[in-house]
Coordinates of C-alpha atoms and ligand atoms in Angstrom, one line a residue:
M1 CA 0.0 0.0 0.0
S2 CA 1.4 3.3 -0.9
Y3 CA 1.0 6.5 1.1
E4 CA 0.0 9.5 -0.8
I5 CA 1.5 12.7 0.5
K6 CA 0.1 16.0 -0.6
L7 CA 1.4 19.1 0.8
L8 CA -0.6 22.1 -0.2
F9 CA 1.7 25.0 -0.5
T10 CA 0.5 28.3 -1.4
V11 CA 2.5 31.2 -2.3
L12 CA 0.7 34.5 -2.4
V13 CA 2.7 37.4 -3.2
V14 CA 1.1 40.8 -2.7
V15 CA 3.2 43.8 -3.1
G16 CA 4.0 47.4 -3.2
L17 CA 7.5 47.5 -4.1
M18 CA 10.9 48.8 -3.6
Q19 CA 13.5 49.8 -6.0
L20 CA 16.9 48.4 -5.8
Q21 CA 20.2 50.1 -6.5
T22 CA 23.1 48.4 -8.1
L23 CA 23.8 44.9 -7.1
V24 CA 27.2 44.2 -5.8
V25 CA 28.2 40.6 -5.5
A26 CA 28.4 39.4 -1.9
E27 CA 26.0 42.1 -0.9
P28 CA 22.4 40.9 0.0
Q29 CA 20.0 41.6 -2.9
V30 CA 18.0 43.8 -0.6
P31 CA 19.2 45.7 2.4
C32 CA 16.6 44.3 4.9
Y33 CA 14.3 41.4 5.4
F34 CA 11.4 41.2 7.9
I35 CA 9.7 38.0 8.8
F36 CA 6.2 37.4 10.3
R37 CA 4.5 34.2 10.9
D38 CA 4.1 31.1 13.1
A39 CA 6.2 28.1 14.1
L40 CA 7.4 27.6 10.6
V41 CA 9.7 30.7 11.0
D42 CA 9.9 31.1 14.8
S43 CA 13.6 31.2 15.7
G44 CA 13.3 31.8 19.5
N45 CA 10.6 34.4 20.1
N46 CA 8.6 31.9 22.2
N47 CA 11.5 30.8 24.3
K48 CA 10.7 33.2 27.2
L49 CA 7.0 33.0 27.0
V50 CA 4.8 30.9 29.3
T51 CA 3.8 28.2 26.8
A52 CA 4.4 24.6 25.9
G53 CA 4.7 25.9 22.3
K54 CA 8.4 26.4 22.2
A55 CA 11.2 24.4 20.7
N56 CA 14.3 25.4 22.6
Y57 CA 15.2 21.8 23.5
L58 CA 16.7 18.8 21.7
P59 CA 16.1 17.1 19.4
Y60 CA 15.0 20.5 17.8
G61 CA 18.0 22.1 16.1
I62 CA 20.0 18.9 15.9
D63 CA 21.1 19.8 12.4
F64 CA 21.3 23.6 12.8
P65 CA 24.7 25.2 12.9
Q66 CA 24.0 26.9 16.2
G67 CA 22.1 23.9 17.6
V68 CA 19.1 24.5 19.8
T69 CA 17.6 28.0 19.2
G70 CA 13.8 27.6 19.4
R71 CA 13.4 26.6 15.7
F72 CA 10.7 24.0 15.2
T73 CA 12.7 21.8 12.9
N74 CA 15.9 19.9 12.7
G75 CA 17.8 22.5 10.8
R76 CA 17.0 25.8 9.0
T77 CA 13.5 27.2 8.6
I78 CA 11.9 28.3 5.4
A79 CA 12.7 31.9 6.4
D80 CA 16.3 31.1 7.1
I81 CA 16.8 29.5 3.7
I82 CA 15.1 32.3 1.8
G83 CA 17.4 34.8 3.7
Q84 CA 20.4 32.8 2.4
F85 CA 19.0 32.9 -1.1
L86 CA 18.7 36.7 -0.8
G87 CA 22.4 36.8 0.2
F88 CA 22.2 37.6 3.9
P89 CA 25.4 36.3 5.5
N90 CA 23.7 35.9 8.9
F91 CA 20.3 34.6 10.0
I92 CA 17.8 37.4 10.7
P93 CA 17.6 37.7 14.6
P94 CA 14.3 37.0 16.5
Y95 CA 12.6 40.1 17.8
A96 CA 13.2 38.9 21.4
L97 CA 16.9 39.1 20.9
A98 CA 17.5 41.7 18.2
T99 CA 20.0 44.4 19.1
D100 CA 20.0 48.0 17.7
Q101 CA 23.0 47.0 15.6
Q102 CA 21.0 44.2 14.0
I103 CA 17.5 45.7 13.3
S104 CA 18.5 47.6 10.2
T105 CA 19.0 44.3 8.3
G106 CA 15.7 42.9 9.6
V107 CA 13.9 41.2 12.4
N108 CA 12.0 37.9 12.7
Y109 CA 8.7 38.4 14.5
G110 CA 7.5 34.8 14.0
S111 CA 5.9 33.0 17.0
A112 CA 4.6 29.5 17.2
Y113 CA 0.8 29.2 17.5
A114 CA 0.3 32.7 16.3
G115 CA -2.7 33.3 14.1
I116 CA -4.6 36.1 12.3
R117 CA -7.2 35.8 15.1
Q118 CA -6.5 36.8 18.6
E119 CA -7.6 33.6 20.3
T120 CA -5.9 31.2 17.9
G121 CA -3.4 29.0 19.8
R122 CA -4.5 30.1 23.2
T123 CA -4.9 26.6 24.5
E124 CA -1.1 26.1 24.0
G125 CA -0.2 29.2 26.1
E126 CA 1.3 32.6 25.4
R127 CA 2.3 33.5 21.8
V128 CA 2.8 36.6 19.8
T129 CA -0.3 37.0 17.6
F130 CA -0.1 38.6 14.2
D131 CA -1.5 41.8 15.6
M132 CA 1.2 41.8 18.3
Q133 CA 3.8 41.0 15.6
L134 CA 2.7 44.1 13.8
Q135 CA 2.9 46.2 17.0
N136 CA 6.4 44.9 17.5
H137 CA 7.3 46.0 14.0
E138 CA 6.0 49.5 14.8
A139 CA 8.4 49.4 17.8
V140 CA 11.3 48.4 15.6
I141 CA 10.5 51.2 13.1
S142 CA 10.6 53.7 16.0
R143 CA 14.0 52.3 17.1
L144 CA 15.3 52.5 13.6
S145 CA 14.1 56.0 13.2
R146 CA 15.9 57.0 16.3
L147 CA 19.1 55.3 15.2
Q148 CA 19.0 56.7 11.6
Q149 CA 17.9 60.2 12.8
N150 CA 16.0 61.0 9.7
N151 CA 12.4 59.9 9.4
T152 CA 12.3 60.4 5.6
F153 CA 15.3 58.3 5.2
T154 CA 13.9 55.5 7.4
Q155 CA 10.6 55.5 5.6
D156 CA 12.4 55.2 2.2
Y157 CA 14.7 52.6 3.6
L158 CA 11.8 50.4 4.8
K159 CA 10.3 50.4 1.3
T160 CA 13.4 48.6 0.0
C161 CA 13.0 45.6 2.4
I162 CA 11.5 42.3 1.7
Y163 CA 8.6 41.3 4.0
L164 CA 7.7 37.7 4.4
V165 CA 4.3 37.3 5.8
N166 CA 2.7 33.9 6.0
I167 CA 0.1 33.4 8.6
G168 CA -3.2 31.6 8.8
S169 CA -2.5 27.9 9.2
D170 CA -2.9 28.1 13.0
D171 CA -6.2 29.7 12.5
Y172 CA -7.3 26.3 11.3
I173 CA -5.1 23.8 13.1
N174 CA -5.3 25.6 16.5
N175 CA -8.7 27.1 16.2
Y176 CA -11.3 26.1 13.7
L177 CA -10.4 22.4 13.6
M178 CA -10.5 22.1 17.4
P179 CA -14.2 22.5 18.0
N180 CA -14.0 21.5 21.7
N181 CA -11.6 24.3 22.5
Y182 CA -12.7 27.1 20.1
P183 CA -16.2 28.2 19.1
T184 CA -15.4 29.3 15.5
S185 CA -16.6 26.1 13.8
H186 CA -19.9 26.4 15.6
I187 CA -20.3 30.0 14.6
Y188 CA -19.0 30.0 11.0
T189 CA -19.3 27.6 8.1
T190 CA -16.0 27.0 6.4
G191 CA -16.9 29.5 3.7
Q192 CA -17.8 32.2 6.3
Y193 CA -14.6 31.5 8.2
A194 CA -12.5 31.9 5.2
A195 CA -14.2 35.2 4.5
V196 CA -13.7 36.4 8.0
L197 CA -10.1 35.5 8.0
T198 CA -9.4 37.0 4.7
Q199 CA -11.1 40.2 5.7
Q200 CA -9.2 40.5 8.9
Y201 CA -5.9 39.6 7.2
S202 CA -6.3 42.2 4.5
Q203 CA -6.9 44.8 7.1
Q204 CA -3.8 43.9 8.9
L205 CA -1.6 43.8 5.8
T206 CA 0.2 46.9 4.7
K207 CA 1.0 47.7 1.1
D208 CA 4.7 47.0 1.3
C209 CA 4.5 43.3 2.1
R210 CA 5.0 40.2 0.0
V211 CA 2.8 37.6 1.4
W212 CA 3.4 33.9 1.4
F213 CA 1.0 31.1 2.6
G214 CA 1.5 27.6 3.6
F215 CA -0.8 25.1 5.2
D216 CA 0.0 22.0 7.1
R217 CA -3.1 19.9 6.5
C218 CA -1.2 16.6 6.0
A219 CA 0.8 16.9 9.2
P220 CA 1.0 13.6 11.0
T221 CA -0.8 14.8 14.2
E222 CA -3.6 16.2 12.1
I223 CA -4.0 12.8 10.3
T224 CA -4.1 11.0 13.7
R225 CA -6.7 13.4 15.0
F226 CA -9.0 13.6 12.0
S227 CA -8.2 11.1 9.3
T228 CA -10.8 8.3 8.7
D229 CA -8.2 5.7 7.7
G230 CA -5.3 7.1 9.7
K231 CA -3.2 7.6 6.6
T232 CA -4.5 10.0 4.1
C233 CA -4.7 13.7 4.3
V234 CA -7.8 15.0 5.9
E235 CA -10.5 16.0 3.5
S236 CA -12.3 18.4 5.8
I237 CA -9.1 20.2 6.4
N238 CA -8.4 20.3 2.7
S239 CA -11.7 21.8 1.9
A240 CA -11.8 24.2 4.8
V241 CA -8.3 25.5 4.0
G242 CA -9.0 25.3 0.3
L243 CA -11.7 27.9 0.6
F244 CA -9.3 30.3 2.3
N245 CA -6.8 29.7 -0.4
D246 CA -9.3 30.1 -3.2
R247 CA -10.3 33.4 -1.8
L248 CA -6.8 34.8 -1.6
K249 CA -6.2 33.4 -5.1
P250 CA -2.6 32.6 -4.6
V251 CA -0.9 29.7 -5.9
V252 CA -1.2 26.1 -5.0
D253 CA 1.6 23.7 -5.4
M254 CA 0.9 20.1 -4.8
L255 CA 3.8 18.0 -3.9
N256 CA 3.0 14.3 -4.4
S257 CA 5.2 11.6 -3.2
E258 CA 4.8 7.9 -3.1
V259 CA 8.1 7.5 -1.3
L260 CA 8.1 9.4 1.9
P261 CA 5.6 8.4 4.6
N262 CA 3.6 10.9 6.6
V263 CA 5.2 10.1 9.9
A264 CA 7.0 12.3 12.3
C265 CA 10.8 11.9 12.5
C266 CA 11.0 12.6 16.2
Q267 CA 8.9 10.9 18.9
V268 CA 5.9 13.2 19.5
R269 CA 4.0 14.0 22.7
A270 CA 0.3 13.4 22.5
F271 CA -1.1 16.7 23.6
D272 CA 0.5 18.9 20.9
G273 CA 2.5 16.8 18.5
Q274 CA 5.8 18.4 19.4
C275 CA 9.0 16.3 19.9
I276 CA 9.4 14.7 23.3
P277 CA 12.3 16.5 25.0
N278 CA 15.6 14.8 24.5
S279 CA 14.1 11.9 22.6
V280 CA 16.2 10.4 19.8
P281 CA 15.0 11.5 16.3
C282 CA 15.1 9.3 13.2
P283 CA 18.6 8.9 11.8
V284 CA 18.0 9.8 8.2
R285 CA 16.3 13.2 8.6
A286 CA 17.0 14.2 5.0
L287 CA 14.4 11.6 3.9
S288 CA 11.7 12.7 6.3
L289 CA 9.0 15.2 5.5
W290 CA 7.9 15.9 9.0
Y291 CA 10.2 16.5 12.0
D292 CA 7.5 16.5 14.6
G293 CA 3.7 16.1 14.4
F294 CA 3.2 19.5 12.7
H295 CA 6.5 21.0 11.5
P296 CA 8.4 20.0 8.4
T297 CA 12.1 19.0 8.2
E298 CA 14.8 21.1 6.7
T299 CA 14.4 19.0 3.5
V300 CA 10.8 20.2 3.0
N301 CA 11.7 23.7 4.1
T302 CA 14.4 23.8 1.4
I303 CA 11.9 22.6 -1.3
F304 CA 9.4 25.3 -0.3
A305 CA 12.0 28.0 0.1
T306 CA 13.5 27.2 -3.2
R307 CA 10.2 27.2 -5.1
S308 CA 9.1 30.5 -3.4
Y309 CA 12.4 32.1 -4.2
S310 CA 12.7 30.7 -7.7
A311 CA 9.3 29.4 -9.0
L312 CA 9.5 26.3 -11.2
S313 CA 6.0 26.8 -12.4
A314 CA 3.4 29.6 -12.6
M315 CA 1.6 27.7 -9.8
D316 CA 4.4 28.4 -7.3
A317 CA 4.3 32.1 -6.9
S318 CA 1.9 34.9 -7.8
P319 CA 2.4 37.4 -9.2
Y320 CA 6.2 37.1 -8.7
D321 CA 8.6 34.8 -7.0
I322 CA 10.9 36.3 -4.4
S323 CA 14.0 36.4 -6.7
H324 CA 11.9 38.5 -9.1
L325 CA 10.7 40.8 -6.4
A326 CA 14.2 41.4 -5.2
R327 CA 15.3 42.5 -8.6
L328 CA 12.4 44.9 -9.3
Ligands
NAG1 C1 17.0 62.8 5.2 O1 16.8 61.8 4.3 C2 16.4 62.2 3.0 C3 16.1 61.0 2.1 O2 17.2 60.1 2.1 C4 17.4 63.1 2.4 O3 17.0 63.6 1.1 C5 17.7 64.3 3.3 O4 18.7 65.1 2.9 C6 18.0 63.8 4.7 N1 18.0 65.0 5.6 C7 19.0 65.2 6.4 C8 18.8 66.4 7.3 O5 20.0 64.6 6.4

């Protein structure tokens, strides 16, 4: 019996853009790169919060150059890899640790369990919601203005940055699809919920962002919870998330594989699908799709980052891939 793996990957790129000066080899393609989202990019913002939703323990980070940092994967995140494609020599620091010297090249605001909606992820504990991430960005802009001592300059500078915004999966996984903990599925049909999310999201977005979406509907823990046969991707998630995707009309990339099973590489704990602290992960991580019950391995992050940066088909990115944006 073969397993069918479908990862729905959506790249939505909305933009008001930046102009770039001359490119010098070894310089990043853009001067600054700001990152918003959830666990797929969190690089330590949750470490000091009161939550089980943090990954600052082994076996997370086992293949990352700096080891354990709070990243929810074995190695680099999607945001890390895109940053390297853009030519940044260092990883963009998490907001929780970013110094004044560092903020001019960008900040990573991502927080595990963050959603578009305020209540999303609350059963897991504290997290930096998308609204709070936007407030943190305002605070960084103030710091930058103080440092650069010229508001006009700072405003112009911020227009040259790349903004990676990719949020919304937790509004399903840790909200709508948990009817015992959250009321949304009793209040809204899937269509209404997609509309509500889309509306709130478009209000939160600013013009200068490139937006990028991904959903984790075939995550192992999700399959255990909802799948009828315990193997295949969950149809109700597919259709609920599909509506949201359709509305935003981004791009959908289906990665089908008959080879790699939908099982987590590390041993996961039952209540939230994260790795059991200090458990021994699978040895050949390069051949696993999922590191824990919800979060992909560096292998998958590399595939998604590569196709977001350099689209292989018109389905990968809309209207531009990131390499194209960086050159505009
Ligand atoms: C502030 O920055 C703008 C835009 O870069 C520049 O034109 C202007 O001369 C700067 N003002 C001062 C006082 O340096």
